[in-house]
mmCIF file of C-alpha atoms in Angstrom:
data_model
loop_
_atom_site.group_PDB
_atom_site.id
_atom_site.type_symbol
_atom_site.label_atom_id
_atom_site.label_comp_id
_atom_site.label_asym_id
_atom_site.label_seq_id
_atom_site.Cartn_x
_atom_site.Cartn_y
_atom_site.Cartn_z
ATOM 1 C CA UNK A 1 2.408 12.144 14.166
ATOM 2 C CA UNK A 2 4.980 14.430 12.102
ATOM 3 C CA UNK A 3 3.318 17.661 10.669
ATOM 4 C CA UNK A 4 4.269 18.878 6.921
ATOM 5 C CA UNK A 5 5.466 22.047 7.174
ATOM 6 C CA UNK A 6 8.622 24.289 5.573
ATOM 7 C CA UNK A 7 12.140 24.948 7.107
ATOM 8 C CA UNK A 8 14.208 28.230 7.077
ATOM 9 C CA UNK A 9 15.934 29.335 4.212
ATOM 10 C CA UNK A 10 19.171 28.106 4.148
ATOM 11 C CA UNK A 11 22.334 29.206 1.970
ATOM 12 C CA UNK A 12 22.948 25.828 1.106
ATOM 13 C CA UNK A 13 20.605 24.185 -1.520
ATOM 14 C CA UNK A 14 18.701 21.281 0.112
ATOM 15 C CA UNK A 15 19.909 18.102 -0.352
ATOM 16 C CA UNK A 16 17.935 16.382 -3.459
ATOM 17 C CA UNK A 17 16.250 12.377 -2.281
ATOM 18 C CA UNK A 18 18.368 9.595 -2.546
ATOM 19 C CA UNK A 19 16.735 6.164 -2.570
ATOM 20 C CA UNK A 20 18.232 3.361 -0.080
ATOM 21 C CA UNK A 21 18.312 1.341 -2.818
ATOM 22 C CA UNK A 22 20.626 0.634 -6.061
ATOM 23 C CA UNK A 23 18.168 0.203 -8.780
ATOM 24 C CA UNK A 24 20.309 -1.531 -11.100
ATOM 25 C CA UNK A 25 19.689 -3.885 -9.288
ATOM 26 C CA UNK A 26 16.385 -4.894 -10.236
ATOM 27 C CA UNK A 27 16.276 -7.823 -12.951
ATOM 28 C CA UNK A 28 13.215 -8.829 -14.918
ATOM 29 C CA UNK A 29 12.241 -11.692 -16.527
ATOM 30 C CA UNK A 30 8.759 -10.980 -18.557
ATOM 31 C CA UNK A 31 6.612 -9.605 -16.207
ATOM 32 C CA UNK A 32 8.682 -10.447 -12.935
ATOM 33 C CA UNK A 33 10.499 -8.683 -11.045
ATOM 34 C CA UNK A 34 13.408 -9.282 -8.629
ATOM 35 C CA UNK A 35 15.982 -7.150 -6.514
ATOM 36 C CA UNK A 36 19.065 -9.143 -6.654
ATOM 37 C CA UNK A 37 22.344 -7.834 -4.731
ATOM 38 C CA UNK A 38 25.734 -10.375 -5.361
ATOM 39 C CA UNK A 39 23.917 -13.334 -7.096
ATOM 40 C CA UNK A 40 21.088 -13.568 -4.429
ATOM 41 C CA UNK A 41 17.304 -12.679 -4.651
ATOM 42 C CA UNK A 42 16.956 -10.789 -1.777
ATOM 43 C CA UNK A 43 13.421 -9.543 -2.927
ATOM 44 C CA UNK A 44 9.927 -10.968 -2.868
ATOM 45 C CA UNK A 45 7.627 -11.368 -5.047
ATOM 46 C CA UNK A 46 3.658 -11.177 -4.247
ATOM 47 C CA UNK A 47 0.037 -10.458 -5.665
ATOM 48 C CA UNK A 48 -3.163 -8.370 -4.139
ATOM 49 C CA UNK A 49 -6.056 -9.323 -4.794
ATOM 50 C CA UNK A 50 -10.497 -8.521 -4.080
ATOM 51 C CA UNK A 51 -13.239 -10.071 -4.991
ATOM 52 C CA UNK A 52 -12.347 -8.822 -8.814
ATOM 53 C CA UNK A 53 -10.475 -11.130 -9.250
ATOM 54 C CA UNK A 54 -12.673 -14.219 -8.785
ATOM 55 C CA UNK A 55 -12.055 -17.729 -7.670
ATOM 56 C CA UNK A 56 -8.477 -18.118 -6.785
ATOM 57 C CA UNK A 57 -6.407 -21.377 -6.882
ATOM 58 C CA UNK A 58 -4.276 -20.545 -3.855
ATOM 59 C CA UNK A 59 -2.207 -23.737 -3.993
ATOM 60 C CA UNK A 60 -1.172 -22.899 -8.185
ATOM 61 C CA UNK A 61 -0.375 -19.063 -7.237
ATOM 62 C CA UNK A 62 2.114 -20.554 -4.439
ATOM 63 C CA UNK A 63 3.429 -23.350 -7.120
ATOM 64 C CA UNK A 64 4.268 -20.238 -9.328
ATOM 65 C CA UNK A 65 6.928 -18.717 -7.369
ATOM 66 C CA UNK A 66 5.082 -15.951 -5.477
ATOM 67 C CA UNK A 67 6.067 -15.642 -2.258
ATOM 68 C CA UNK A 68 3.377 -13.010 -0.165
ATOM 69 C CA UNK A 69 -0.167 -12.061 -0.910
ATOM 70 C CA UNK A 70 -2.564 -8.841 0.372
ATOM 71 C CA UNK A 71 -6.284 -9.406 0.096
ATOM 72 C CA UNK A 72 -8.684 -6.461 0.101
ATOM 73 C CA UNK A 73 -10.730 -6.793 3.187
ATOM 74 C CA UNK A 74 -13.549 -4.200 2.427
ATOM 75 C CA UNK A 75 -13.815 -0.568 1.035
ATOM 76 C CA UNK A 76 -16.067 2.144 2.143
ATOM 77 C CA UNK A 77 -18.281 3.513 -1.258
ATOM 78 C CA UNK A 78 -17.329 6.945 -2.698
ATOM 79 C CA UNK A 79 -20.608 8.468 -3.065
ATOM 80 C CA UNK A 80 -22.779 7.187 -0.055
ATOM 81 C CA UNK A 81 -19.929 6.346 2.167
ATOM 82 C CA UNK A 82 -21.346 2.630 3.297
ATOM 83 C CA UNK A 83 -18.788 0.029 4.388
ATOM 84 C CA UNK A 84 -18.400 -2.998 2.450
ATOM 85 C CA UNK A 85 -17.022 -6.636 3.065
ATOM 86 C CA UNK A 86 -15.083 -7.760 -0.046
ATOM 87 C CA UNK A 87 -17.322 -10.844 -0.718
ATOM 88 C CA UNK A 88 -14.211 -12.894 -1.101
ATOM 89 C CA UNK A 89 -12.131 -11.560 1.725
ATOM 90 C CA UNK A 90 -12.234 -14.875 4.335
ATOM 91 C CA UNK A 91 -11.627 -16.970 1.217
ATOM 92 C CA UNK A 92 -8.915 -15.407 0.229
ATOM 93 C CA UNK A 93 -7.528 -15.540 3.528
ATOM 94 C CA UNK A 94 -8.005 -18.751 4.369
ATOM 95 C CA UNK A 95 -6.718 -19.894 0.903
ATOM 96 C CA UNK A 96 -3.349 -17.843 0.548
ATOM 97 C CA UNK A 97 -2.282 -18.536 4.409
ATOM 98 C CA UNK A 98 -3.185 -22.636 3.750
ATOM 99 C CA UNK A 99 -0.919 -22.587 0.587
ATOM 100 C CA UNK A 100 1.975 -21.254 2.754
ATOM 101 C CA UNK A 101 1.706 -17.357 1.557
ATOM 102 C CA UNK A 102 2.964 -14.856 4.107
ATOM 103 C CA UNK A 103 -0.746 -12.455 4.043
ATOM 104 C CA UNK A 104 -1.427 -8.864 4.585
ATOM 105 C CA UNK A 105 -5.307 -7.183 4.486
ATOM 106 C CA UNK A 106 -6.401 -4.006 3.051
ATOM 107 C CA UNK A 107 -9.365 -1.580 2.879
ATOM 108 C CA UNK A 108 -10.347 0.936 0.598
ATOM 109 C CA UNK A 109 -10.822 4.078 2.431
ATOM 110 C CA UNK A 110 -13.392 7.085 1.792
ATOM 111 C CA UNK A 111 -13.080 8.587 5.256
ATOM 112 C CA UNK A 112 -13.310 12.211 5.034
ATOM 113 C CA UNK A 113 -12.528 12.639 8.631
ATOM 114 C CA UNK A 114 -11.155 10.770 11.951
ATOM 115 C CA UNK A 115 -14.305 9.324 12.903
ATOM 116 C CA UNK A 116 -15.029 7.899 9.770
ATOM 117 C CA UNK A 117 -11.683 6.299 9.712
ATOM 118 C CA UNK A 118 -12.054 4.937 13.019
ATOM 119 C CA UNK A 119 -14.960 3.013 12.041
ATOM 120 C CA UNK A 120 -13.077 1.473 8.946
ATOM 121 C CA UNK A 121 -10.311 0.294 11.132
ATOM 122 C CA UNK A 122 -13.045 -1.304 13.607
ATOM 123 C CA UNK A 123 -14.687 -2.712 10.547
ATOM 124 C CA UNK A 124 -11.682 -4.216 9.580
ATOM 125 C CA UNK A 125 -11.148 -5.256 12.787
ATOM 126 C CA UNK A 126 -14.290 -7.119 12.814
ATOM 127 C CA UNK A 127 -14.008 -8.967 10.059
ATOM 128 C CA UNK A 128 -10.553 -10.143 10.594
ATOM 129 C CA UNK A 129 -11.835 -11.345 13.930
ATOM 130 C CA UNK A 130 -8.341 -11.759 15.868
ATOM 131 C CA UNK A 131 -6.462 -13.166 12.896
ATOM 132 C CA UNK A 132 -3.188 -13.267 12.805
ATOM 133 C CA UNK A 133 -1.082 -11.477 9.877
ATOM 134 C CA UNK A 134 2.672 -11.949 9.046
ATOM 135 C CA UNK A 135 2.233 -8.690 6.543
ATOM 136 C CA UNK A 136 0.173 -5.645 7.730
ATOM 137 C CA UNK A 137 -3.074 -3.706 7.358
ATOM 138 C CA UNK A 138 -2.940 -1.415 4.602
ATOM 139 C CA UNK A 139 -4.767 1.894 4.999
ATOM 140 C CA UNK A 140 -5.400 3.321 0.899
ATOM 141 C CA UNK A 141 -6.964 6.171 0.378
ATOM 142 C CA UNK A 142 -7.219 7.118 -3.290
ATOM 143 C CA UNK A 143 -9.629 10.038 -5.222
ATOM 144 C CA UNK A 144 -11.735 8.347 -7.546
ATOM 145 C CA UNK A 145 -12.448 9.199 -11.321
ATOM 146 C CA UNK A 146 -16.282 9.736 -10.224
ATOM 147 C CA UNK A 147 -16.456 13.181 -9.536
ATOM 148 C CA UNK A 148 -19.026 12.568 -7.101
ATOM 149 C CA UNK A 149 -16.414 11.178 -5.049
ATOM 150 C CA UNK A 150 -16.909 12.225 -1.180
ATOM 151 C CA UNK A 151 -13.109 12.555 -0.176
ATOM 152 C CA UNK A 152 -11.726 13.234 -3.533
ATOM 153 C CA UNK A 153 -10.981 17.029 -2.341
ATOM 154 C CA UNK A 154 -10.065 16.078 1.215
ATOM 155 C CA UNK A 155 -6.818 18.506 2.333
ATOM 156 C CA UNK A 156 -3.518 16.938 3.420
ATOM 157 C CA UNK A 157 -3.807 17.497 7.178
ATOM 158 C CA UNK A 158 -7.858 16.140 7.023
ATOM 159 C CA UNK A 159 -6.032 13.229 5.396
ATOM 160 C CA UNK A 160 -3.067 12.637 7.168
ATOM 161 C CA UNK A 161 -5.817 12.444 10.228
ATOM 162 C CA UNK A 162 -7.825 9.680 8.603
ATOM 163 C CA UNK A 163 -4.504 7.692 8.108
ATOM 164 C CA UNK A 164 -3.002 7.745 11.589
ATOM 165 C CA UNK A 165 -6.632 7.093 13.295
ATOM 166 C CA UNK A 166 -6.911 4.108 11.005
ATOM 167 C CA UNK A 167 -3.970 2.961 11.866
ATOM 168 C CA UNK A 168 -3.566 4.165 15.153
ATOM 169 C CA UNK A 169 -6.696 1.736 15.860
ATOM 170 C CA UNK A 170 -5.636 -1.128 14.073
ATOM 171 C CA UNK A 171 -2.256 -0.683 16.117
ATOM 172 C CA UNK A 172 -3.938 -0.828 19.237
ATOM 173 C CA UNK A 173 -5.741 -4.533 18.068
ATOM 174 C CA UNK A 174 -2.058 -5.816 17.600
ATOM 175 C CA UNK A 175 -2.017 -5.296 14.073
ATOM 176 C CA UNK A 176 1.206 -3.455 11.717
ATOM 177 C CA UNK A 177 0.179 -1.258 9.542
ATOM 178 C CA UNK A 178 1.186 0.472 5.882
ATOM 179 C CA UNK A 179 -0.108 3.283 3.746
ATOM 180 C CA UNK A 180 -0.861 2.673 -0.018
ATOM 181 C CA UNK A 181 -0.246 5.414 -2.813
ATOM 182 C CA UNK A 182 0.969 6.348 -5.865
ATOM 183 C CA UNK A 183 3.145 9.863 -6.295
ATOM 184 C CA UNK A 184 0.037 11.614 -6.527
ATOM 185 C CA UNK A 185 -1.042 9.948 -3.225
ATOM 186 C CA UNK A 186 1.473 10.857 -1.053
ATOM 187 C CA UNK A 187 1.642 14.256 -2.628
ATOM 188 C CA UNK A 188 -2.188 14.367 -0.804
ATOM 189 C CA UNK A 189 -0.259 14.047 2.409
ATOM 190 C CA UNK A 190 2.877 16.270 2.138
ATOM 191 C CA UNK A 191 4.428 18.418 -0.835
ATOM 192 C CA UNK A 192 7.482 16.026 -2.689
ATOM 193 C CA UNK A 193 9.597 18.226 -4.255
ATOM 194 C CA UNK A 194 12.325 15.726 -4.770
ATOM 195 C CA UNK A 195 14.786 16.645 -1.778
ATOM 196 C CA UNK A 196 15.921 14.510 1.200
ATOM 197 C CA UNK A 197 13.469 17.398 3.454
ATOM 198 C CA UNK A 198 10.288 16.623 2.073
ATOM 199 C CA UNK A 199 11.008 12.732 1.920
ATOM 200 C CA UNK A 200 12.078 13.237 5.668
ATOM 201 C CA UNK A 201 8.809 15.218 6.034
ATOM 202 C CA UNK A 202 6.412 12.769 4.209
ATOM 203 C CA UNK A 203 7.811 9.922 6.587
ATOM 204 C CA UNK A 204 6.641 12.211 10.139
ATOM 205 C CA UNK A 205 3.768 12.885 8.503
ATOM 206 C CA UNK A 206 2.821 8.919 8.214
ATOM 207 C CA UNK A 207 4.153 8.173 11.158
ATOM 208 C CA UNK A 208 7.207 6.684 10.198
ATOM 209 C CA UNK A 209 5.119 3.730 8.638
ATOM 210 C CA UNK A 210 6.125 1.951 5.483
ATOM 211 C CA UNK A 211 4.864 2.928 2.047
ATOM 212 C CA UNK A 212 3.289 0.564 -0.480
ATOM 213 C CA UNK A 213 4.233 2.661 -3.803
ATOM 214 C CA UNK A 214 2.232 2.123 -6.751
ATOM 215 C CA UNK A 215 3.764 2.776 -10.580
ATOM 216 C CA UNK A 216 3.279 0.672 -13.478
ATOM 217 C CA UNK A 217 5.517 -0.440 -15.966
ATOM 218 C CA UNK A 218 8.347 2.119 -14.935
ATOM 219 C CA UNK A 219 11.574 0.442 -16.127
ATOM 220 C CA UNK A 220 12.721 2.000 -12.343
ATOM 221 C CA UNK A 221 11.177 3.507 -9.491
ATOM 222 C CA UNK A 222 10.547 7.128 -9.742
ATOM 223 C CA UNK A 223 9.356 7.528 -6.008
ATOM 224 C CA UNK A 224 11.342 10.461 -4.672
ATOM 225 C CA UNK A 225 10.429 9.091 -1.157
ATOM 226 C CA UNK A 226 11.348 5.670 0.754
ATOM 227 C CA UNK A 227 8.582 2.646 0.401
ATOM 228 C CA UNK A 228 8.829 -0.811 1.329
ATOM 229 C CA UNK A 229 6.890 -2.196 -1.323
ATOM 230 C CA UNK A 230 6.661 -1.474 -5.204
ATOM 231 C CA UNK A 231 3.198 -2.560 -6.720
ATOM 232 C CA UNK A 232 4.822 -2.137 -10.398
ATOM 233 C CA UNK A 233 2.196 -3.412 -12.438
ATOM 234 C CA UNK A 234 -1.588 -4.299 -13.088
ATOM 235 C CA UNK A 235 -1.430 -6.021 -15.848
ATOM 236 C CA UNK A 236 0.092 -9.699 -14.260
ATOM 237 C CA UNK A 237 -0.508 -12.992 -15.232
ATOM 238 C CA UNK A 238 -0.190 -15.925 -12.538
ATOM 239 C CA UNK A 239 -1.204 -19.104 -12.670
ATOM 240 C CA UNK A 240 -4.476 -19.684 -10.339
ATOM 241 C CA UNK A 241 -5.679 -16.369 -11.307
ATOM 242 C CA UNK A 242 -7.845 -16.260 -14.222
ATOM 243 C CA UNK A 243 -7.722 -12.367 -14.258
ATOM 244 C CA UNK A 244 -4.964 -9.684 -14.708
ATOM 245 C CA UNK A 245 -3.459 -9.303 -11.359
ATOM 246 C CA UNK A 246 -1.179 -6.506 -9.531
ATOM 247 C CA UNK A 247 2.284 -7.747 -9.069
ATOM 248 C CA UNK A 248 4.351 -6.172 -5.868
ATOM 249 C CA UNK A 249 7.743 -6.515 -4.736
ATOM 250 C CA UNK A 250 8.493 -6.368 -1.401
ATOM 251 C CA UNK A 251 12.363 -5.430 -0.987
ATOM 252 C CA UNK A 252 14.522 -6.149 1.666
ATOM 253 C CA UNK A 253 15.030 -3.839 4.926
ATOM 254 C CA UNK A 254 16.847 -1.042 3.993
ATOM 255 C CA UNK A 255 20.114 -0.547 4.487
#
């Protein structure tokens, strides 16, 4: 696993981030989104989803054009630190794979340390029980609002720890994995300070795993770091879904 960590001066000024991708690109039709490159969709479009959002109609949500779905798994509480099965989880499993959805899992971390991590990923684990996955295991660590929160002041290297033992387990059980954030987020792992260095940085320090980036209702990306995914809003509407849902595109490989 890369370390964050600073480079020599140099005469030169660093290099500033330059995404992979051409953002003009990106064409929107109410609230979807699509990266198009010489007339062809080359994006795809998908939802995640928990127990929030109730009782899903799996075969409607396909029917509506969306192509990939990731359903919570479980989350580990912010105050007490118990681990949770999303009551819906093996439903929503189950339902997205049988309507013909490419499916991913995630968990809600609270790990404040390697250990704790380690037992998330082995909950996980458990509860996906061998299942196969076409997308991967998301680890997402997020501060809450609650003050109370127990890994709300957790340091970037304590952090970066809980993210490649998570994944480092899940790994081992045959499964990909992916790390969730917003800018704020992966500032928690490594400075961003909007050059190619600290992008370059950022990526060691994951592990060279993708990012999920989360921004809502950004006419473009503003992620001075790669990601694979763009969750770009929360405020969705597909048909199966009674609720608001997030809306992600995944983009193609970069070039």
């Amino acid at each position: 696993m890369g370390r964050c960590g600073t480079f020599a001066a140099d005469e030169s000024a660093p290099a500033p981030y330059a995404s992979p991708y051409d953002w003009t690109a990106l064409e929107r039709t109410a609230n979807r989104l699509a990266y198009v490159e010489g007339g062809e969709v080359r994006s795809q479009l998908g939802v995640d989803v928990s127990e929030h959002q109730g009782a899903i109609d799996w075969q409607a949500v396909a029917a509506d054009g969306i192509d990939f779905a990731f359903v919570r798994v479980g989350n580990r509480g912010y105050t007490e630190g118990a681990l949770y099965a999303d009551a819906r989880y093996a439903e929503n499993l189950d339902g997205a794979e049988a309507a013909g959805l490419a499916v991913g899992a995630y968990f809600f971390s609270q790990a404040t340390n390697a250990d704790e991590a380690r037992e998330e990923a082995d909950f996980v684990a458990d509860l996906l029980a061998g299942r196969s996955l076409a997308l991967p295991v998301v680890f997402d660590h997020e501060p809450v609002s609650n003050g109370a929160g127990r890994a709300n002041d957790l340091d970037g290297q304590a952090l970066a720890d809980c993210m490649a033992a998570f994944c480092e387990r899940l790994e081992a059980a045959g499964y990909d994995t992916m790390v969730y954030g917003n800018r704020s987020d992966m500032a928690r792992f490594c400075a961003i300070d909007g050059t190619q260095t600290a992008a370059e940085w950022l990526d060691m320090t994951l592990g060279h795993r993708p990012v999920w980036f989360a921004e809502y209702d950004a006419a473009v990306p503003s992620a001075q770091f790669d990601f694979a995914i763009w969750q770009y809003t929360n405020d969705g509407s597909v048909a199966g879904i009674s609720t608001a849902v997030d809306l992600d595109l995944l983009l193609p490989a970069a070039p």
